[in-house]
PDB file of C-alpha atoms and ligand atoms in Angstrom:
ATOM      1  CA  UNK A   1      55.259 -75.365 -44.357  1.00 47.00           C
ATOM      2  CA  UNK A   2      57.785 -75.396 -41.335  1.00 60.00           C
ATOM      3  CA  UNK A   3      58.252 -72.427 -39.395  1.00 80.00           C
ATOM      4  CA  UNK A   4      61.522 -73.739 -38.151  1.00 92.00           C
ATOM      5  CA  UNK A   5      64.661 -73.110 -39.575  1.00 95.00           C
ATOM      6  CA  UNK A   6      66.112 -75.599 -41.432  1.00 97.00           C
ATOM      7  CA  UNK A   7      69.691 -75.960 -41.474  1.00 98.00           C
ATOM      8  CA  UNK A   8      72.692 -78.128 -42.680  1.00 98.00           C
ATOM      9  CA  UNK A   9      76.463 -78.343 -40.723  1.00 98.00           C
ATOM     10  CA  UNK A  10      79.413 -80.349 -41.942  1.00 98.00           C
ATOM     11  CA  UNK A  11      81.720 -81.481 -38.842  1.00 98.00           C
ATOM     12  CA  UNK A  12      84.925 -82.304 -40.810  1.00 98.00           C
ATOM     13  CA  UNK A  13      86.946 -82.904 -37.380  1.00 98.00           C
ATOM     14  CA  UNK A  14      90.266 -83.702 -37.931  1.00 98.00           C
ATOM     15  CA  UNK A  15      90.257 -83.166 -41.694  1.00 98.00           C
ATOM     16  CA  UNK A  16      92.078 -80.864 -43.763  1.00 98.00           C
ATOM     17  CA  UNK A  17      94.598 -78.415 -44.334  1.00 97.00           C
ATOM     18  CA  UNK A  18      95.067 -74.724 -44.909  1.00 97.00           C
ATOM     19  CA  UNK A  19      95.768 -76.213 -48.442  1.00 98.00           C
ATOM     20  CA  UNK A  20      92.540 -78.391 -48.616  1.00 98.00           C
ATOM     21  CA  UNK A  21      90.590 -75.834 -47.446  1.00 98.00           C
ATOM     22  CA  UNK A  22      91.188 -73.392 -49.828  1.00 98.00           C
ATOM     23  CA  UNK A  23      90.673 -76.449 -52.605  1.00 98.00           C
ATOM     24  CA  UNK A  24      87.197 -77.380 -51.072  1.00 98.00           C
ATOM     25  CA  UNK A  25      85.336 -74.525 -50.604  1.00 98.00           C
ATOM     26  CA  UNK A  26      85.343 -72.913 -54.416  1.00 97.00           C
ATOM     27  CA  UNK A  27      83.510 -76.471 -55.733  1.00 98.00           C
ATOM     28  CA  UNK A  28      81.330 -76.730 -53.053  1.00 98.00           C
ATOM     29  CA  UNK A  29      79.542 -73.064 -53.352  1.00 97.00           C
ATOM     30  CA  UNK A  30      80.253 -73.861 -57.353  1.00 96.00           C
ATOM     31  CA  UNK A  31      77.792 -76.765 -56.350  1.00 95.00           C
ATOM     32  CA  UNK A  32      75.553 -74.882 -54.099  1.00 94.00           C
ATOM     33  CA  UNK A  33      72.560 -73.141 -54.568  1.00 88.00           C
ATOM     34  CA  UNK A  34      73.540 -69.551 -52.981  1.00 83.00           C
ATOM     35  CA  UNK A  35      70.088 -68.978 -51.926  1.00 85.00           C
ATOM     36  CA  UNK A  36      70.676 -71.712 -49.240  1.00 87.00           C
ATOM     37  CA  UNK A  37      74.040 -70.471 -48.058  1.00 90.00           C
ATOM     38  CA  UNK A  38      73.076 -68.903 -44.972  1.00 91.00           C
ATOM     39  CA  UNK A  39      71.536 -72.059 -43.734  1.00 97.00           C
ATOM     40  CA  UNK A  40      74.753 -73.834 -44.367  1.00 98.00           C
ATOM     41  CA  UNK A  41      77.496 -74.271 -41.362  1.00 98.00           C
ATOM     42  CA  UNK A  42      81.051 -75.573 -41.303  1.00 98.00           C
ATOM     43  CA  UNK A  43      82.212 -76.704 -38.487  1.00 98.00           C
ATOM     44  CA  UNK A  44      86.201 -76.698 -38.979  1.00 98.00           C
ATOM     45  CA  UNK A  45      89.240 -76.939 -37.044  1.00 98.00           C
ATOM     46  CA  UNK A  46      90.208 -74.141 -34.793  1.00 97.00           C
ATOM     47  CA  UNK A  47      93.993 -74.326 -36.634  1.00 97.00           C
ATOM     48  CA  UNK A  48      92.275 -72.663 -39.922  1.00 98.00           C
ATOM     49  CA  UNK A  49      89.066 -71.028 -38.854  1.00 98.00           C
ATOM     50  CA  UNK A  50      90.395 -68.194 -40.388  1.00 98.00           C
ATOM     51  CA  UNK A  51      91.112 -69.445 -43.405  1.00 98.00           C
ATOM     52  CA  UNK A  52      87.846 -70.567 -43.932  1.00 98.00           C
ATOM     53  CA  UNK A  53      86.116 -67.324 -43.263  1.00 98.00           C
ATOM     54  CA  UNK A  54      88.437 -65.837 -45.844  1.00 98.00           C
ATOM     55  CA  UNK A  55      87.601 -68.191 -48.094  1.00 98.00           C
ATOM     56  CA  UNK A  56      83.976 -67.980 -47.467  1.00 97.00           C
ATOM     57  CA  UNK A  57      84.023 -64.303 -47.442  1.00 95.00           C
ATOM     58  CA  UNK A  58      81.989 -63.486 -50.455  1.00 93.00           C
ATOM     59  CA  UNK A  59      79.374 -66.334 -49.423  1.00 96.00           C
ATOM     60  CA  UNK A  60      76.941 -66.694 -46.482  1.00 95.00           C
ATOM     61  CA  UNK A  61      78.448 -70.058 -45.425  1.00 97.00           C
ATOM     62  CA  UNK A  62      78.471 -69.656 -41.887  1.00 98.00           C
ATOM     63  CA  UNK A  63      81.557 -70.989 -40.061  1.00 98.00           C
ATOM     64  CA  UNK A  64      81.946 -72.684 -36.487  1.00 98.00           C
ATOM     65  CA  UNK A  65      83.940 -74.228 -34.051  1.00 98.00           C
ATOM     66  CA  UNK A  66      84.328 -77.642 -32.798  1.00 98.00           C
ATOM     67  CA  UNK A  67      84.523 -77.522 -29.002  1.00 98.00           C
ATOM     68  CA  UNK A  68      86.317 -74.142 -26.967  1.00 98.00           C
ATOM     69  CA  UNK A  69      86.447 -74.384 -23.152  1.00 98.00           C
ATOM     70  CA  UNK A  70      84.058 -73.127 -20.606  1.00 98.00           C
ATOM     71  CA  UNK A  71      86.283 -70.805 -18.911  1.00 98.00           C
ATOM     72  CA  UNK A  72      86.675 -67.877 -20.977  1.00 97.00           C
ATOM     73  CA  UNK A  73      90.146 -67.201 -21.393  1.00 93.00           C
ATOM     74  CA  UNK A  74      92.785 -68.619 -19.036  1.00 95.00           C
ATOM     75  CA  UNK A  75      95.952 -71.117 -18.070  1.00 98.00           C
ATOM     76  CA  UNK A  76      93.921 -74.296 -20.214  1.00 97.00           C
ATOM     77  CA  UNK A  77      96.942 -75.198 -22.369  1.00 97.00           C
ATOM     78  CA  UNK A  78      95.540 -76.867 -25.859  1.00 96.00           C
ATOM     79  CA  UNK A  79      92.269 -75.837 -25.387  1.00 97.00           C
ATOM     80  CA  UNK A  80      89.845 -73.133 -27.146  1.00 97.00           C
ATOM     81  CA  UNK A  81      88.950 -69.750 -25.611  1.00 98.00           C
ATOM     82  CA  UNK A  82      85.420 -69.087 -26.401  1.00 98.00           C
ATOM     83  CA  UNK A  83      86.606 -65.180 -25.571  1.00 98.00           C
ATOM     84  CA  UNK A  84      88.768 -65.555 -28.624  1.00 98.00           C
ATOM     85  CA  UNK A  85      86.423 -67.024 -30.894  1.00 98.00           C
ATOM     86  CA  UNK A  86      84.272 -64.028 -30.527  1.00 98.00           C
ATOM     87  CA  UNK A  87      86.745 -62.025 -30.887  1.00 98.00           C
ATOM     88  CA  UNK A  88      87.048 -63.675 -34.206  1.00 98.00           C
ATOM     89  CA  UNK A  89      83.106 -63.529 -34.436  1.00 98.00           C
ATOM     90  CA  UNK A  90      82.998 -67.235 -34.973  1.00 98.00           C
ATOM     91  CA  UNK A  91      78.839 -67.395 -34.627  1.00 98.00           C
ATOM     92  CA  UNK A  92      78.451 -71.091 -33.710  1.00 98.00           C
ATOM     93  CA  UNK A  93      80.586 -73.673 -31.185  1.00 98.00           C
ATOM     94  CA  UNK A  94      79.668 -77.582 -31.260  1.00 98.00           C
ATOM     95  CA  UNK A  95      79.144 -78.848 -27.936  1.00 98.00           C
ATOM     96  CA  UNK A  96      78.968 -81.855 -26.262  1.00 97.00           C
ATOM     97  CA  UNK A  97      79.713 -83.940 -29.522  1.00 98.00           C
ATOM     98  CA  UNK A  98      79.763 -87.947 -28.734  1.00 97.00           C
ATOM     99  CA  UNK A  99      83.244 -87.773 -29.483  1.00 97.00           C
ATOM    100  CA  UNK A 100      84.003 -84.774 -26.706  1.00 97.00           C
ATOM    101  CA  UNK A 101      81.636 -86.833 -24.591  1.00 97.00           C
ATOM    102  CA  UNK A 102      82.690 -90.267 -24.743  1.00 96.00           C
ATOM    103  CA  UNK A 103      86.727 -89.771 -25.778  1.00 97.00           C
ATOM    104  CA  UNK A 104      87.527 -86.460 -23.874  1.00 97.00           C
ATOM    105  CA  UNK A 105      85.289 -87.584 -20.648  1.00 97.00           C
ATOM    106  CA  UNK A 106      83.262 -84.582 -20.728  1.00 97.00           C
ATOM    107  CA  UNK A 107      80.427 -84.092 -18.328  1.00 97.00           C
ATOM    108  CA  UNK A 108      77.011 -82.806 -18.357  1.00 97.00           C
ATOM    109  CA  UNK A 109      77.772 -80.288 -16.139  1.00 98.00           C
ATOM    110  CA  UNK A 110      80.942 -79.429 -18.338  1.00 98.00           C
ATOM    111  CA  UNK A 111      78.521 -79.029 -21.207  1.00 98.00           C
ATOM    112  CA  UNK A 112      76.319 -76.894 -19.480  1.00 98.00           C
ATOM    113  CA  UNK A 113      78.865 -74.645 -18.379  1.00 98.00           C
ATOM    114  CA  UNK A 114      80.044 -74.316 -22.181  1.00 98.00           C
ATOM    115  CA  UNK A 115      76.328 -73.370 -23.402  1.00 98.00           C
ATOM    116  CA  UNK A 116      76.064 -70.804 -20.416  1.00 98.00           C
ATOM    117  CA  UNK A 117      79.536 -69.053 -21.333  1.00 98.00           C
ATOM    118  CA  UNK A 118      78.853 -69.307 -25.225  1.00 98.00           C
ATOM    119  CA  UNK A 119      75.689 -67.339 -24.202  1.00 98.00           C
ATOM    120  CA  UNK A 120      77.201 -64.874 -22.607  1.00 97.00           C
ATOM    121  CA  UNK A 121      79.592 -64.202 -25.576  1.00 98.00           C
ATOM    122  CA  UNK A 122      76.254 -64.324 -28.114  1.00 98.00           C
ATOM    123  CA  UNK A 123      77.698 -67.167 -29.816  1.00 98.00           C
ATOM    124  CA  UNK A 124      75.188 -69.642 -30.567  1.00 98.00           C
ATOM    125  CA  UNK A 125      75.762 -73.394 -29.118  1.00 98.00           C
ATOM    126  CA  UNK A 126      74.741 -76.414 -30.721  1.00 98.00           C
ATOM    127  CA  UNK A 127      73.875 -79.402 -28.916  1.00 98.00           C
ATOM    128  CA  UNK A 128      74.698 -82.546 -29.466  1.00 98.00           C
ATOM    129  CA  UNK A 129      72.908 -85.308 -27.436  1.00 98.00           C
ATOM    130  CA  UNK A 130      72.180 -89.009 -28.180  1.00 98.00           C
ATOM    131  CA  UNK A 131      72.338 -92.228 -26.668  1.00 98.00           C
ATOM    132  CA  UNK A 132      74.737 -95.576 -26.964  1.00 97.00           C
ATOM    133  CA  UNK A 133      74.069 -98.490 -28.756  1.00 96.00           C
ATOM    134  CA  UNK A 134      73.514-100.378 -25.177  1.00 97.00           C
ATOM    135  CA  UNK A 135      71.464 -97.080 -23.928  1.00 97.00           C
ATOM    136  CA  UNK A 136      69.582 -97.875 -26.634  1.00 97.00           C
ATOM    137  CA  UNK A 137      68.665-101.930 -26.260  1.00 97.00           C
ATOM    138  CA  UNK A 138      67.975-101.112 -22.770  1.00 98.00           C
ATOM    139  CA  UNK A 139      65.418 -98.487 -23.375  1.00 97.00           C
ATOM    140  CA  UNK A 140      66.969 -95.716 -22.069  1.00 98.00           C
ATOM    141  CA  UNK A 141      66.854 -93.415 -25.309  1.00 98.00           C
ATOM    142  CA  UNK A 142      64.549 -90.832 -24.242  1.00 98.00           C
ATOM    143  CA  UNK A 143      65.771 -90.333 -20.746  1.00 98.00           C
ATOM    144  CA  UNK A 144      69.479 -89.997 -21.917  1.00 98.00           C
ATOM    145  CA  UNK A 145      68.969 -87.243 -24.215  1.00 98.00           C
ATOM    146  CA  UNK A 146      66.364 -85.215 -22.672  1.00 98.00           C
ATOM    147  CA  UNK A 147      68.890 -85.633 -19.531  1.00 98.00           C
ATOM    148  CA  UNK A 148      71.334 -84.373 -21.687  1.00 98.00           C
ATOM    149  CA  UNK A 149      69.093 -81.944 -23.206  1.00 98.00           C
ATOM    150  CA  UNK A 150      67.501 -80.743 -19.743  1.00 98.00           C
ATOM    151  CA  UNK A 151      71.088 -80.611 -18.029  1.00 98.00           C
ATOM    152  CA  UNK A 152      72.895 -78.388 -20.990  1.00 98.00           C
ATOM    153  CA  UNK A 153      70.107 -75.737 -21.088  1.00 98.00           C
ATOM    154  CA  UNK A 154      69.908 -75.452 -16.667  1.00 97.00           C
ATOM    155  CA  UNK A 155      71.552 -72.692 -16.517  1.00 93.00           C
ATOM    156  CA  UNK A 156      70.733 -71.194 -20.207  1.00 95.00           C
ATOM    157  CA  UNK A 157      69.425 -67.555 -20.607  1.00 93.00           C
ATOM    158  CA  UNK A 158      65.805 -68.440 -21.698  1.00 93.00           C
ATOM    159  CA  UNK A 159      66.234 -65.638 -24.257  1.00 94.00           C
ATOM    160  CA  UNK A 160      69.065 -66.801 -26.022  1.00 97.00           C
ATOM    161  CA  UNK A 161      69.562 -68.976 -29.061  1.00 97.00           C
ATOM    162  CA  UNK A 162      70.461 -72.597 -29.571  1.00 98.00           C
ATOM    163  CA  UNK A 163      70.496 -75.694 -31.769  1.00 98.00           C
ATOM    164  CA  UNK A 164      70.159 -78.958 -30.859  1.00 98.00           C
ATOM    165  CA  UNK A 165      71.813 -82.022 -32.825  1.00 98.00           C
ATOM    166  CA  UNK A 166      70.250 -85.777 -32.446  1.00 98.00           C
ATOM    167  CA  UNK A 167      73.234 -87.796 -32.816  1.00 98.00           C
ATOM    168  CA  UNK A 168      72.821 -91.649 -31.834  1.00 98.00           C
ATOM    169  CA  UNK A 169      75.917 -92.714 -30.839  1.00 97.00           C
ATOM    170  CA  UNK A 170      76.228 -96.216 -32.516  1.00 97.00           C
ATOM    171  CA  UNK A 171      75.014 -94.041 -35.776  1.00 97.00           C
ATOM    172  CA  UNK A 172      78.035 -91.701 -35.960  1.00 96.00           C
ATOM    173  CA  UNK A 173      80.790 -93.255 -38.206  1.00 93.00           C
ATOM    174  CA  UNK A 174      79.524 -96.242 -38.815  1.00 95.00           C
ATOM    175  CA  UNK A 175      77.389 -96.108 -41.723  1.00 93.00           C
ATOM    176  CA  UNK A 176      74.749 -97.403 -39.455  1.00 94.00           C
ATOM    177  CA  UNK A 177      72.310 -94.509 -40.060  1.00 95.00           C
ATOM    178  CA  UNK A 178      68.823 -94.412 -37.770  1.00 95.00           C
ATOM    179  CA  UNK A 179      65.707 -95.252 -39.913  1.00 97.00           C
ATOM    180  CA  UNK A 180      63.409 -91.615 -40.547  1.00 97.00           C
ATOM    181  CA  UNK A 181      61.510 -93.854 -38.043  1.00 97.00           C
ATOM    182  CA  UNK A 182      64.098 -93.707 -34.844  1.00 97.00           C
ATOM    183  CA  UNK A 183      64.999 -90.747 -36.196  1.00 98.00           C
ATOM    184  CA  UNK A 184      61.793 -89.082 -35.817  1.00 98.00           C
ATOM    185  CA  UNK A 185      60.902 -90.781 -32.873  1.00 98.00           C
ATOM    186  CA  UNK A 186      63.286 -89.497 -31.245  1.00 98.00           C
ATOM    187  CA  UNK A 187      63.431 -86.330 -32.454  1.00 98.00           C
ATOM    188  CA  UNK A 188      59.492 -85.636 -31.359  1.00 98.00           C
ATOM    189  CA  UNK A 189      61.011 -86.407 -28.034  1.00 98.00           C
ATOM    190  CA  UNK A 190      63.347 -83.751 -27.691  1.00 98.00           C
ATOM    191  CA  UNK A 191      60.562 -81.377 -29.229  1.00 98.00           C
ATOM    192  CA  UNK A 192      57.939 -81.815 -26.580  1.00 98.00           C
ATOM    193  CA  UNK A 193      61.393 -81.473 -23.986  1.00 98.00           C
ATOM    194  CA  UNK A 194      62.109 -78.297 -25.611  1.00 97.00           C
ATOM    195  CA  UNK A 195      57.913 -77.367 -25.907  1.00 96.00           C
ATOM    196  CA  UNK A 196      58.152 -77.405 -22.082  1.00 96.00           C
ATOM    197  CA  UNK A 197      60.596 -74.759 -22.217  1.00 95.00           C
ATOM    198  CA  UNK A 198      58.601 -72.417 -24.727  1.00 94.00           C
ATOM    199  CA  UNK A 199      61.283 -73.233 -27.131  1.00 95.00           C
ATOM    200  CA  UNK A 200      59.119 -74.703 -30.285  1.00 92.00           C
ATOM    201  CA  UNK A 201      60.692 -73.348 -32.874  1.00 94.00           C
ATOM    202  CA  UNK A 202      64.514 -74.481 -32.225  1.00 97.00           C
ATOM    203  CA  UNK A 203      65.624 -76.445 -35.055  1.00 98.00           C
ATOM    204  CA  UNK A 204      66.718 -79.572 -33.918  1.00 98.00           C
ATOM    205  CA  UNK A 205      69.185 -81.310 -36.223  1.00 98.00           C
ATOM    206  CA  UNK A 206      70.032 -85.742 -37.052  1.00 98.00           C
ATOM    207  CA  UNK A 207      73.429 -86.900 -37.391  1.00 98.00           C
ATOM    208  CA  UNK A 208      74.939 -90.315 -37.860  1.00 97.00           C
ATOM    209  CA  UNK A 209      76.106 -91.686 -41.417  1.00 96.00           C
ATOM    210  CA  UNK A 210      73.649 -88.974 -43.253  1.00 98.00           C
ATOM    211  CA  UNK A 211      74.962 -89.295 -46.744  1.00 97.00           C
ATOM    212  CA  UNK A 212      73.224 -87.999 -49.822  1.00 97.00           C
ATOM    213  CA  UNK A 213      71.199 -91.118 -50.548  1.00 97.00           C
ATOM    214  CA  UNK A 214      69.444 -91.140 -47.298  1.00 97.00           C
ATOM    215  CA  UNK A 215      69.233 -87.527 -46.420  1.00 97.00           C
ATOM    216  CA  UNK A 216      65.644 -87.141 -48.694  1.00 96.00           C
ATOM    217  CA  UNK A 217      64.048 -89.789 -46.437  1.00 97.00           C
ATOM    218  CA  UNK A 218      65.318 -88.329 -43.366  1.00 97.00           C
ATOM    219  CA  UNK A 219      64.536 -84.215 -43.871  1.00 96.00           C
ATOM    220  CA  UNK A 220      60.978 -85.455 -45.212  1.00 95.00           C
ATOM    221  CA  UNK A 221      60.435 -86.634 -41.191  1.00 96.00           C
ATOM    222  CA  UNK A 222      58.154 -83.997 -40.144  1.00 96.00           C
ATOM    223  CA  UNK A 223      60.555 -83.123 -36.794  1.00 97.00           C
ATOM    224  CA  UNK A 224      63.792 -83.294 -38.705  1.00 97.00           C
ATOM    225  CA  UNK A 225      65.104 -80.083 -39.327  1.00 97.00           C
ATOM    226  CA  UNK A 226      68.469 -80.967 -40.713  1.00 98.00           C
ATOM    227  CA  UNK A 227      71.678 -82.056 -40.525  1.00 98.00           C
ATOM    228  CA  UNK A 228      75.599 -82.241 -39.095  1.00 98.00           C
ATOM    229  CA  UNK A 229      76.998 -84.437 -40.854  1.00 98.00           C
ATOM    230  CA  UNK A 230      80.773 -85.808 -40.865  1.00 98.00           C
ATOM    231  CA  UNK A 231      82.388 -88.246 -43.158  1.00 97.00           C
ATOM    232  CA  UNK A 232      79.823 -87.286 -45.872  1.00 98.00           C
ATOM    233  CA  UNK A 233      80.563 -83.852 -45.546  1.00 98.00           C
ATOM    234  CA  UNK A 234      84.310 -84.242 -46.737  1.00 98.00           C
ATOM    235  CA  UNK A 235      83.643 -84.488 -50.221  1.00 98.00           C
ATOM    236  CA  UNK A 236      82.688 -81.174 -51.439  1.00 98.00           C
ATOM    237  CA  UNK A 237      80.014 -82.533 -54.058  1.00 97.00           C
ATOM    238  CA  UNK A 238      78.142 -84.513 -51.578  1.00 98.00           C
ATOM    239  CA  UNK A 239      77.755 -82.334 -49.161  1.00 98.00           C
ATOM    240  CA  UNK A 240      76.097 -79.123 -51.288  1.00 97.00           C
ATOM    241  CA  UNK A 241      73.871 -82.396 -52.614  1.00 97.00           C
ATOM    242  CA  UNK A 242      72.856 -82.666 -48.902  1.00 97.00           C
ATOM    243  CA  UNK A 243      72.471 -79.123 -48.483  1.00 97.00           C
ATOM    244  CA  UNK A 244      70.406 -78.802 -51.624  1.00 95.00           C
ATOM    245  CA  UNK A 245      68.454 -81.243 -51.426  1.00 94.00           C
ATOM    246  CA  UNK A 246      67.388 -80.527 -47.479  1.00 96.00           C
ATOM    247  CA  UNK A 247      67.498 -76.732 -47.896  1.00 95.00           C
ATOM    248  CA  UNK A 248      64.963 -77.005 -50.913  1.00 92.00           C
ATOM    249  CA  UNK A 249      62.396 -78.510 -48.648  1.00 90.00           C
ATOM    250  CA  UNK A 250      59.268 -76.506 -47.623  1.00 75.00           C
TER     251      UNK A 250
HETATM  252  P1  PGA B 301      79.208 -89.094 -39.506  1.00 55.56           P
HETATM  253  O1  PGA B 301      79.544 -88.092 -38.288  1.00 55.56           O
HETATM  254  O2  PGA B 301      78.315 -88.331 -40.455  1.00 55.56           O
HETATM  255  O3  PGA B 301      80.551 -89.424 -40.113  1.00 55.56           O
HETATM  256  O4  PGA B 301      78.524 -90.269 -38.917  1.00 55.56           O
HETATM  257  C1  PGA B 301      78.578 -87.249 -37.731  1.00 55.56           C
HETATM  258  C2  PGA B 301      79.159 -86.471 -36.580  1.00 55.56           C
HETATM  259  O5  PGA B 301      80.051 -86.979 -35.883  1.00 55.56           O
HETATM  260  O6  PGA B 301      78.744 -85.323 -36.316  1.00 55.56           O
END
């Protein structure tokens, strides 16, 4: 039996409205067990965060952000303030998703700062890391993402709580999901990074085309300890298949 949490996050970007929102969420917990609910995250858009928490209100579906800035509050025009998501006791921020890294130019040190200020605000970061498809052919894997890793927890309050999300870039959006094999491999990786830092029992989470007919193979890899998963996790159904099926693991 694991000791580490296991846990399952939709990241539905762009998607939705107000409208959709309040469609979506009655058949997914109609489709989820409620037992599993507090293990369950969804990541939304900052435009109808609260929406969602009203609409989750009576569950235990937890509800997060996808990116805020590292600055608290401030002149940032378009951007998040992490002050204002606690304010709205939003208990989880993304950060450092392939998309943020790779579209938006963000840095390591960017991402660092983010985890540090989230920390401060007891909001609990999760961290994406993962390497490029040319990373990847040049066998470069495991010192991209335990760089990523090392260099977003450097100036981390030991004592404070984190996730971490595997996400190979060349997986995300493409259908091209990692085998349980490069999954795990890499995975084990990142848990002997985070061993050296007395953090064992962070749950440390794959994403990349996880869809409900792979995501049994996947959660049964001894280091995988869920998921964040995107495109899948826009069609209500699926994604409470995901969650059940994962959360009902030992
Ligand atoms: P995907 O996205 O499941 O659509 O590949 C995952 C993510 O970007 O977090």
């Amino acid at each position: 039996m694991k000791t580490r949490r296991r846990i399952v996050a939709a990241n539905w970007k762009m998607s939705f409205s107000a409208t959709e929102v309040r469609s979506y969420i009655p058949k997914f917990l109609r489709s989820t067990k409620s037992l599993y609910q507090n293990d369950i995250i969804i990541f939304g858009q900052a435009l109808y965060l609260d929406v969602l928490q009203t609409e989750l209100q009576k569950s235990r579906v937890q509800v997060g952000a996808q990116n805020c800035h590292f600055e608290l509050e401030g002149a940032f025009t378009g951007e998040n303030s992490p002050q204002t998501l606690a304010m709205m006791q939003i208990p989880y921020v993304l950060v450092g998703h392939s998309e943020r890294r790779h579209i938006f130019k963000e840095s390591n040190d960017d991402i660092m700062k983010k985890v540090r200020t989230l920390h401060r605000l007891n909001i609990t970061p999760v961290i994406c890391v993962g390497e490029t498809q040319e990373q990847r052919k040049n066998n470069q894997t495991e010192q991209i993402i335990v760089d990523q890793l090392d260099s977003a927890l450097s100036n981390a309050d030991p004592n404070k709580p984190f996730i971490v999300a595997y996400e190979p870039v060349w997986a995300i959006g493409t259908g091209q999901v990692a085998t349980p094999e490069q999954a795990q491999t890499a995975h084990l990786i990142l848990r002997k990074a985070l061993a050296l830092k007395r953090r064992e029992s962070v749950s440390i989470l794959y994403g990349g085309s996880v869809k409900p007919e792979n995501s049994t193979a996947l959660a049964a890899s001894e280091d995988i300890d869920g998921f964040l998963v995107g495109g899948a996790s826009l069609i209500p159904e699926n994604f409470a298949q995901i969650c059940n099926i994962t959360l009902s693991l030992e």
